Short mmCIF file of N, CA and C in Angstrom, two decimals:
data_model
loop_
_atom_site.label_atom_id
_atom_site.label_comp_id
_atom_site.label_asym_id
_atom_site.label_seq_id
_atom_site.Cartn_x
_atom_site.Cartn_y
_atom_site.Cartn_z
N MET A 1 -30.46 -14.06 63.08
CA MET A 1 -31.42 -13.10 63.29
C MET A 1 -32.87 -13.85 63.10
N LYS A 2 -33.77 -13.76 63.80
CA LYS A 2 -34.95 -14.12 63.33
C LYS A 2 -35.93 -13.03 63.30
N ASN A 3 -36.98 -13.65 62.47
CA ASN A 3 -38.14 -12.45 62.30
C ASN A 3 -38.97 -12.89 63.04
N LYS A 4 -40.19 -11.93 62.88
CA LYS A 4 -41.50 -12.27 63.71
C LYS A 4 -42.00 -13.62 63.83
N ARG A 5 -41.93 -14.20 62.86
CA ARG A 5 -42.16 -15.69 62.86
C ARG A 5 -41.06 -17.06 63.17
N GLY A 6 -39.97 -16.07 63.65
CA GLY A 6 -38.84 -17.28 64.00
C GLY A 6 -37.89 -17.88 63.17
N CYS A 7 -38.12 -17.08 61.86
CA CYS A 7 -37.25 -17.89 60.78
C CYS A 7 -35.97 -16.84 60.45
N ARG A 8 -35.02 -17.53 60.13
CA ARG A 8 -33.80 -16.92 59.75
C ARG A 8 -33.60 -16.38 58.46
N THR A 9 -34.08 -15.03 58.26
CA THR A 9 -34.26 -14.72 56.61
C THR A 9 -32.44 -13.86 56.53
N LYS A 10 -32.37 -13.01 57.37
CA LYS A 10 -31.27 -12.12 56.63
C LYS A 10 -29.81 -13.27 56.58
N LYS A 11 -29.50 -14.00 57.24
CA LYS A 11 -28.33 -14.89 57.06
C LYS A 11 -28.33 -15.86 55.93
N TRP A 12 -29.65 -16.08 55.67
CA TRP A 12 -29.86 -16.94 54.27
C TRP A 12 -29.75 -15.96 53.10
N PHE A 13 -30.25 -14.97 53.38
CA PHE A 13 -29.99 -14.00 52.04
C PHE A 13 -28.36 -13.57 51.90
N ILE A 14 -27.66 -13.28 52.69
CA ILE A 14 -26.30 -13.09 52.75
C ILE A 14 -25.75 -14.35 52.19
N LEU A 15 -26.05 -15.48 52.62
CA LEU A 15 -25.51 -16.56 52.14
C LEU A 15 -25.81 -16.76 50.58
N ALA A 16 -26.82 -16.57 49.98
CA ALA A 16 -27.65 -16.82 48.57
C ALA A 16 -26.83 -15.86 47.71
N ALA A 17 -26.74 -14.63 48.25
CA ALA A 17 -26.35 -13.43 47.66
C ALA A 17 -24.54 -13.64 47.66
N GLY A 18 -23.91 -14.21 48.63
CA GLY A 18 -22.77 -14.66 48.49
C GLY A 18 -22.25 -15.79 47.21
N LEU A 19 -23.03 -16.74 47.44
CA LEU A 19 -23.13 -17.99 46.73
C LEU A 19 -23.19 -17.17 45.20
N ALA A 20 -24.24 -16.33 45.00
CA ALA A 20 -24.17 -15.96 43.49
C ALA A 20 -23.25 -15.24 42.92
N VAL A 21 -22.57 -14.49 43.81
CA VAL A 21 -21.46 -13.81 43.61
C VAL A 21 -20.09 -14.65 43.11
N ILE A 22 -19.99 -15.48 43.70
CA ILE A 22 -18.95 -16.74 43.35
C ILE A 22 -19.50 -17.12 42.07
N GLY A 23 -20.80 -17.67 41.87
CA GLY A 23 -21.14 -18.45 40.66
C GLY A 23 -20.62 -17.36 39.60
N LEU A 24 -20.98 -15.95 39.82
CA LEU A 24 -20.73 -15.06 38.80
C LEU A 24 -19.26 -15.04 38.30
N ILE A 25 -18.30 -15.12 39.52
CA ILE A 25 -17.00 -14.86 39.28
C ILE A 25 -16.25 -16.25 38.68
N LEU A 26 -17.02 -17.51 39.11
CA LEU A 26 -16.60 -18.79 38.36
C LEU A 26 -17.15 -18.73 36.85
N ALA A 27 -18.19 -18.12 36.71
CA ALA A 27 -18.56 -18.05 35.09
C ALA A 27 -17.57 -17.17 34.20
N ALA A 28 -17.36 -16.04 34.71
CA ALA A 28 -16.16 -15.31 34.38
C ALA A 28 -14.93 -15.72 33.79
N VAL A 29 -14.35 -16.58 35.39
CA VAL A 29 -13.32 -17.19 34.79
C VAL A 29 -13.16 -18.41 33.55
N VAL A 30 -14.09 -19.17 33.74
CA VAL A 30 -14.42 -20.16 32.68
C VAL A 30 -14.76 -19.78 31.41
N ILE A 31 -15.18 -18.47 31.19
CA ILE A 31 -15.92 -18.18 30.03
C ILE A 31 -14.66 -17.48 29.25
N LYS A 32 -13.64 -16.90 30.09
CA LYS A 32 -12.92 -16.20 29.46
C LYS A 32 -12.22 -16.81 28.27
N LYS A 33 -11.66 -15.95 27.16
CA LYS A 33 -11.22 -16.15 26.09
C LYS A 33 -9.66 -16.65 25.98
N PRO A 34 -9.05 -17.65 25.52
CA PRO A 34 -7.76 -18.36 25.68
C PRO A 34 -6.93 -16.82 25.25
N ALA A 35 -5.69 -17.18 25.98
CA ALA A 35 -4.75 -16.25 25.72
C ALA A 35 -4.05 -16.14 24.58
N THR A 36 -3.87 -17.49 24.12
CA THR A 36 -2.99 -17.57 22.93
C THR A 36 -4.05 -17.63 21.89
N PRO A 37 -3.78 -16.60 20.71
CA PRO A 37 -4.88 -16.88 19.59
C PRO A 37 -5.11 -18.20 18.75
N LEU A 38 -6.29 -18.72 18.44
CA LEU A 38 -6.47 -19.81 17.63
C LEU A 38 -5.48 -19.77 16.19
N PRO A 39 -5.01 -21.14 15.31
CA PRO A 39 -4.40 -20.77 14.54
C PRO A 39 -5.18 -20.16 13.19
N SER A 40 -5.17 -19.43 12.41
CA SER A 40 -5.89 -19.02 11.44
C SER A 40 -5.59 -19.92 10.11
N GLU A 41 -6.85 -19.70 9.65
CA GLU A 41 -6.95 -20.69 8.05
C GLU A 41 -6.25 -20.18 7.45
N PRO A 42 -5.48 -21.02 6.34
CA PRO A 42 -4.82 -20.38 5.21
C PRO A 42 -5.51 -19.59 4.11
N PRO A 43 -4.90 -18.72 3.27
CA PRO A 43 -5.99 -18.08 2.44
C PRO A 43 -6.57 -19.04 1.53
N PRO A 44 -7.83 -18.60 1.18
CA PRO A 44 -8.33 -19.58 0.19
C PRO A 44 -7.76 -19.57 -1.33
N LEU A 45 -7.88 -20.89 -1.56
CA LEU A 45 -7.15 -21.40 -2.61
C LEU A 45 -7.59 -20.29 -3.87
N SER A 46 -8.82 -20.01 -3.83
CA SER A 46 -9.54 -19.11 -5.20
C SER A 46 -8.52 -17.98 -5.13
N TRP A 47 -8.30 -17.38 -3.93
CA TRP A 47 -7.35 -16.14 -3.87
C TRP A 47 -5.99 -16.04 -4.74
N THR A 48 -5.30 -17.53 -4.07
CA THR A 48 -4.13 -17.90 -4.71
C THR A 48 -4.39 -17.77 -6.30
N ASP A 49 -5.21 -18.59 -6.55
CA ASP A 49 -5.43 -18.84 -8.28
C ASP A 49 -5.55 -17.61 -8.73
N ALA A 50 -6.51 -16.66 -7.97
CA ALA A 50 -6.95 -15.27 -8.87
C ALA A 50 -5.31 -14.54 -9.02
N LEU A 51 -4.41 -14.75 -8.02
CA LEU A 51 -3.45 -13.78 -8.14
C LEU A 51 -2.43 -14.58 -8.93
N VAL A 52 -2.29 -15.58 -9.54
CA VAL A 52 -1.50 -16.29 -10.53
C VAL A 52 -1.81 -15.85 -11.48
N ARG A 53 -3.25 -16.05 -11.50
CA ARG A 53 -3.92 -15.72 -12.96
C ARG A 53 -3.46 -14.39 -13.55
N ASN A 54 -3.97 -13.35 -12.42
CA ASN A 54 -3.96 -11.64 -13.02
C ASN A 54 -2.33 -11.53 -12.82
N LEU A 55 -1.56 -12.03 -12.24
CA LEU A 55 0.15 -11.81 -12.78
C LEU A 55 0.37 -12.36 -14.20
N LYS A 56 -0.39 -13.43 -14.40
CA LYS A 56 0.00 -13.83 -16.08
C LYS A 56 -0.67 -12.76 -17.03
N LEU A 57 -1.90 -12.32 -16.63
CA LEU A 57 -2.42 -11.35 -17.54
C LEU A 57 -1.67 -10.25 -17.32
N ASN A 58 -0.85 -10.01 -16.63
CA ASN A 58 0.09 -8.61 -16.27
C ASN A 58 0.88 -8.97 -17.26
N LEU A 59 1.22 -10.18 -17.86
CA LEU A 59 2.45 -10.52 -18.32
C LEU A 59 4.05 -10.59 -17.58
N LEU A 60 3.58 -11.16 -16.15
CA LEU A 60 4.75 -11.08 -15.26
C LEU A 60 4.88 -12.80 -14.99
N VAL A 61 6.01 -13.49 -15.27
CA VAL A 61 6.14 -14.78 -15.02
C VAL A 61 6.79 -15.17 -13.77
N ILE A 62 5.95 -15.99 -12.86
CA ILE A 62 6.30 -16.39 -11.59
C ILE A 62 7.25 -17.41 -11.83
N LYS A 63 8.46 -17.16 -10.93
CA LYS A 63 9.21 -18.25 -10.85
C LYS A 63 9.02 -19.18 -9.66
N SER A 64 8.66 -18.61 -8.42
CA SER A 64 7.94 -19.61 -7.42
C SER A 64 6.90 -18.90 -6.53
N ILE A 65 6.03 -19.64 -5.78
CA ILE A 65 4.95 -18.77 -4.97
C ILE A 65 4.98 -19.61 -3.69
N GLU A 66 4.88 -18.86 -2.70
CA GLU A 66 5.11 -19.72 -1.28
C GLU A 66 4.09 -18.76 -0.49
N VAL A 67 3.17 -19.80 0.15
CA VAL A 67 2.24 -19.26 1.48
C VAL A 67 2.90 -19.22 2.62
N ILE A 68 3.56 -18.09 3.17
CA ILE A 68 4.22 -17.86 4.53
C ILE A 68 3.21 -18.41 5.61
N SER A 69 2.26 -17.30 5.57
CA SER A 69 1.31 -17.49 6.76
C SER A 69 -0.02 -17.19 6.05
N PRO A 70 -1.39 -17.22 6.85
CA PRO A 70 -2.64 -17.07 6.27
C PRO A 70 -2.53 -15.70 5.47
N ARG A 71 -1.92 -14.93 6.21
CA ARG A 71 -2.04 -13.54 5.35
C ARG A 71 -0.93 -13.25 4.49
N GLN A 72 0.26 -14.14 4.34
CA GLN A 72 1.24 -13.22 3.42
C GLN A 72 1.56 -14.48 2.78
N ILE A 73 1.76 -13.82 1.36
CA ILE A 73 2.16 -14.73 0.25
C ILE A 73 3.44 -14.14 -0.50
N GLU A 74 4.39 -15.10 -0.75
CA GLU A 74 5.68 -14.30 -1.42
C GLU A 74 5.77 -14.89 -2.62
N VAL A 75 5.67 -14.27 -3.40
CA VAL A 75 5.70 -14.40 -4.88
C VAL A 75 7.36 -13.91 -5.51
N SER A 76 7.94 -14.87 -6.16
CA SER A 76 9.47 -14.54 -6.48
C SER A 76 9.22 -14.57 -8.06
N LEU A 77 9.39 -13.16 -8.86
CA LEU A 77 9.07 -13.10 -10.55
C LEU A 77 10.36 -13.34 -10.89
N ALA A 78 10.25 -14.03 -12.02
CA ALA A 78 11.26 -14.37 -12.83
C ALA A 78 11.94 -13.23 -13.36
N ASN A 79 13.22 -12.80 -12.98
CA ASN A 79 14.10 -11.62 -13.77
C ASN A 79 13.32 -10.46 -13.02
N GLY A 80 12.95 -10.71 -11.76
CA GLY A 80 12.33 -9.35 -11.18
C GLY A 80 12.62 -9.54 -9.44
N PRO A 81 12.08 -9.06 -8.74
CA PRO A 81 11.89 -8.92 -7.33
C PRO A 81 11.07 -9.95 -6.69
N LEU A 82 11.29 -10.23 -5.55
CA LEU A 82 10.33 -10.67 -4.50
C LEU A 82 9.33 -9.96 -4.24
N VAL A 83 7.99 -10.11 -4.44
CA VAL A 83 6.77 -9.69 -3.73
C VAL A 83 5.99 -10.19 -2.85
N ILE A 84 5.52 -9.61 -1.91
CA ILE A 84 5.01 -10.09 -0.93
C ILE A 84 3.41 -9.49 -0.61
N PHE A 85 2.65 -10.22 -0.73
CA PHE A 85 1.21 -9.66 -0.94
C PHE A 85 0.54 -9.91 0.38
N ASN A 86 -0.81 -9.34 0.65
CA ASN A 86 -1.43 -9.69 1.75
C ASN A 86 -2.95 -10.30 1.45
N SER A 87 -3.05 -11.31 1.56
CA SER A 87 -4.02 -12.12 1.05
C SER A 87 -5.63 -11.77 1.97
N ARG A 88 -5.47 -10.55 2.86
CA ARG A 88 -6.66 -10.32 3.23
C ARG A 88 -7.12 -8.64 2.83
N GLN A 89 -6.23 -8.31 2.16
CA GLN A 89 -6.54 -6.99 1.35
C GLN A 89 -6.71 -7.05 0.19
N ASP A 90 -7.53 -5.94 -0.83
CA ASP A 90 -7.93 -5.77 -2.04
C ASP A 90 -6.89 -6.35 -3.04
N GLN A 91 -7.05 -7.48 -3.86
CA GLN A 91 -5.82 -8.05 -4.74
C GLN A 91 -5.70 -6.95 -5.93
N LYS A 92 -6.95 -6.53 -6.30
CA LYS A 92 -6.30 -5.53 -7.24
C LYS A 92 -5.72 -4.32 -6.90
N ARG A 93 -6.09 -3.43 -5.83
CA ARG A 93 -5.20 -2.60 -5.55
C ARG A 93 -3.45 -2.91 -5.13
N GLN A 94 -3.41 -4.15 -5.06
CA GLN A 94 -1.92 -4.64 -4.66
C GLN A 94 -1.48 -4.66 -6.07
N LEU A 95 -1.90 -5.31 -7.07
CA LEU A 95 -1.52 -5.64 -8.38
C LEU A 95 -1.21 -4.08 -8.95
N ASP A 96 -2.18 -3.35 -9.14
CA ASP A 96 -1.96 -1.96 -9.45
C ASP A 96 -0.88 -1.41 -9.05
N SER A 97 -0.39 -1.76 -7.65
CA SER A 97 0.85 -0.90 -7.12
C SER A 97 1.86 -1.49 -7.59
N LEU A 98 1.72 -2.90 -7.74
CA LEU A 98 3.10 -3.69 -8.51
C LEU A 98 3.31 -3.42 -9.68
N GLN A 99 2.21 -3.05 -10.46
CA GLN A 99 2.63 -2.69 -11.85
C GLN A 99 3.26 -1.47 -12.05
N PHE A 100 2.82 -0.42 -11.13
CA PHE A 100 3.15 0.93 -11.03
C PHE A 100 4.55 1.01 -10.62
N ILE A 101 4.77 0.30 -9.66
CA ILE A 101 6.48 0.14 -8.99
C ILE A 101 7.30 -0.10 -10.21
N LEU A 102 6.85 -1.40 -10.74
CA LEU A 102 7.95 -2.07 -11.83
C LEU A 102 7.93 -1.03 -13.11
N ALA A 103 6.78 -0.39 -13.50
CA ALA A 103 7.15 0.40 -14.41
C ALA A 103 7.92 1.86 -14.18
N ARG A 104 7.73 2.22 -13.31
CA ARG A 104 8.62 3.47 -12.84
C ARG A 104 10.41 2.69 -12.49
N SER A 105 10.51 1.72 -11.76
CA SER A 105 11.79 1.25 -11.66
C SER A 105 12.53 1.09 -13.28
N LYS A 106 11.73 0.61 -14.16
CA LYS A 106 12.09 0.49 -15.28
C LYS A 106 12.61 1.68 -16.07
N MET A 107 11.94 2.73 -15.75
CA MET A 107 12.03 4.31 -16.45
C MET A 107 13.21 4.72 -15.67
N GLU A 108 13.18 4.28 -14.43
CA GLU A 108 14.61 5.05 -13.60
C GLU A 108 15.79 4.17 -13.61
N SER A 109 15.77 3.08 -14.32
CA SER A 109 16.60 1.84 -14.43
C SER A 109 17.45 1.35 -12.92
N LYS A 110 16.44 1.22 -12.15
CA LYS A 110 16.52 0.92 -10.71
C LYS A 110 16.23 -0.79 -10.64
N GLN A 111 17.23 -1.60 -10.09
CA GLN A 111 16.93 -2.94 -9.74
C GLN A 111 16.14 -2.97 -8.32
N ILE A 112 15.01 -3.62 -8.18
CA ILE A 112 14.40 -3.93 -7.18
C ILE A 112 14.81 -5.26 -6.38
N ALA A 113 15.16 -5.43 -5.47
CA ALA A 113 15.09 -6.50 -4.74
C ALA A 113 13.47 -7.25 -4.28
N LYS A 114 13.15 -6.55 -3.37
CA LYS A 114 11.92 -6.79 -2.82
C LYS A 114 11.13 -5.86 -2.85
N ILE A 115 9.53 -6.00 -2.82
CA ILE A 115 8.52 -5.29 -2.74
C ILE A 115 7.44 -5.82 -1.89
N ASP A 116 6.99 -5.38 -0.87
CA ASP A 116 6.08 -5.56 0.42
C ASP A 116 4.80 -4.88 -0.05
N LEU A 117 3.87 -5.38 -0.39
CA LEU A 117 2.63 -4.65 -0.32
C LEU A 117 1.56 -5.01 0.39
N ARG A 118 2.02 -5.49 1.65
CA ARG A 118 1.19 -5.91 2.77
C ARG A 118 0.71 -4.29 3.71
N PHE A 119 1.29 -3.30 3.15
CA PHE A 119 1.02 -2.06 3.95
C PHE A 119 0.36 -0.95 2.99
N ASP A 120 -0.28 -0.08 3.56
CA ASP A 120 -1.03 1.17 2.68
C ASP A 120 0.01 1.69 1.79
N LYS A 121 1.29 1.98 2.10
CA LYS A 121 2.12 2.79 1.31
C LYS A 121 3.22 1.33 1.24
N PRO A 122 3.38 0.88 0.05
CA PRO A 122 4.52 -0.36 -0.36
C PRO A 122 5.46 -0.07 0.24
N VAL A 123 6.51 -1.22 0.49
CA VAL A 123 7.95 -0.82 0.93
C VAL A 123 8.71 -1.44 -0.25
N ILE A 124 9.78 -1.00 -0.82
CA ILE A 124 10.49 -1.01 -1.94
C ILE A 124 11.90 -1.39 -1.27
N VAL A 125 12.64 -2.37 -1.58
CA VAL A 125 14.03 -2.67 -1.18
C VAL A 125 14.67 -2.46 -2.68
N TYR A 126 15.69 -1.60 -2.69
CA TYR A 126 16.81 -1.72 -4.05
C TYR A 126 17.94 -2.42 -3.87
N ASP A 127 18.37 -3.16 -4.99
CA ASP A 127 19.70 -3.85 -4.62
C ASP A 127 20.83 -3.17 -4.43
#
């Protein structure tokens, strides 16, 4: 369609609007986040060092320590259970829970195979 001056305005407007929409769609596709999560970094060495230091302060002897994932650290205690820590949670709270669980199992004369401290309520597996 031509206006009073003989210019084709409506068609150009529709074409420009269509290109803008296509540009927005392409931008949304290109900026889309990757489907697979990026690998996380391992827990800070200071967190693991502090864990070892605090376990020794609580008179717990470590047989082995293994970083399973950035969040999961497994500690095998000498003459004791396997303990799983979450490096993204408060270490003091986890150590307090561990001390309470070990003291209670000693009073009840129960052998613990594994203590999982990654959750709000620790998971205890008995022998």
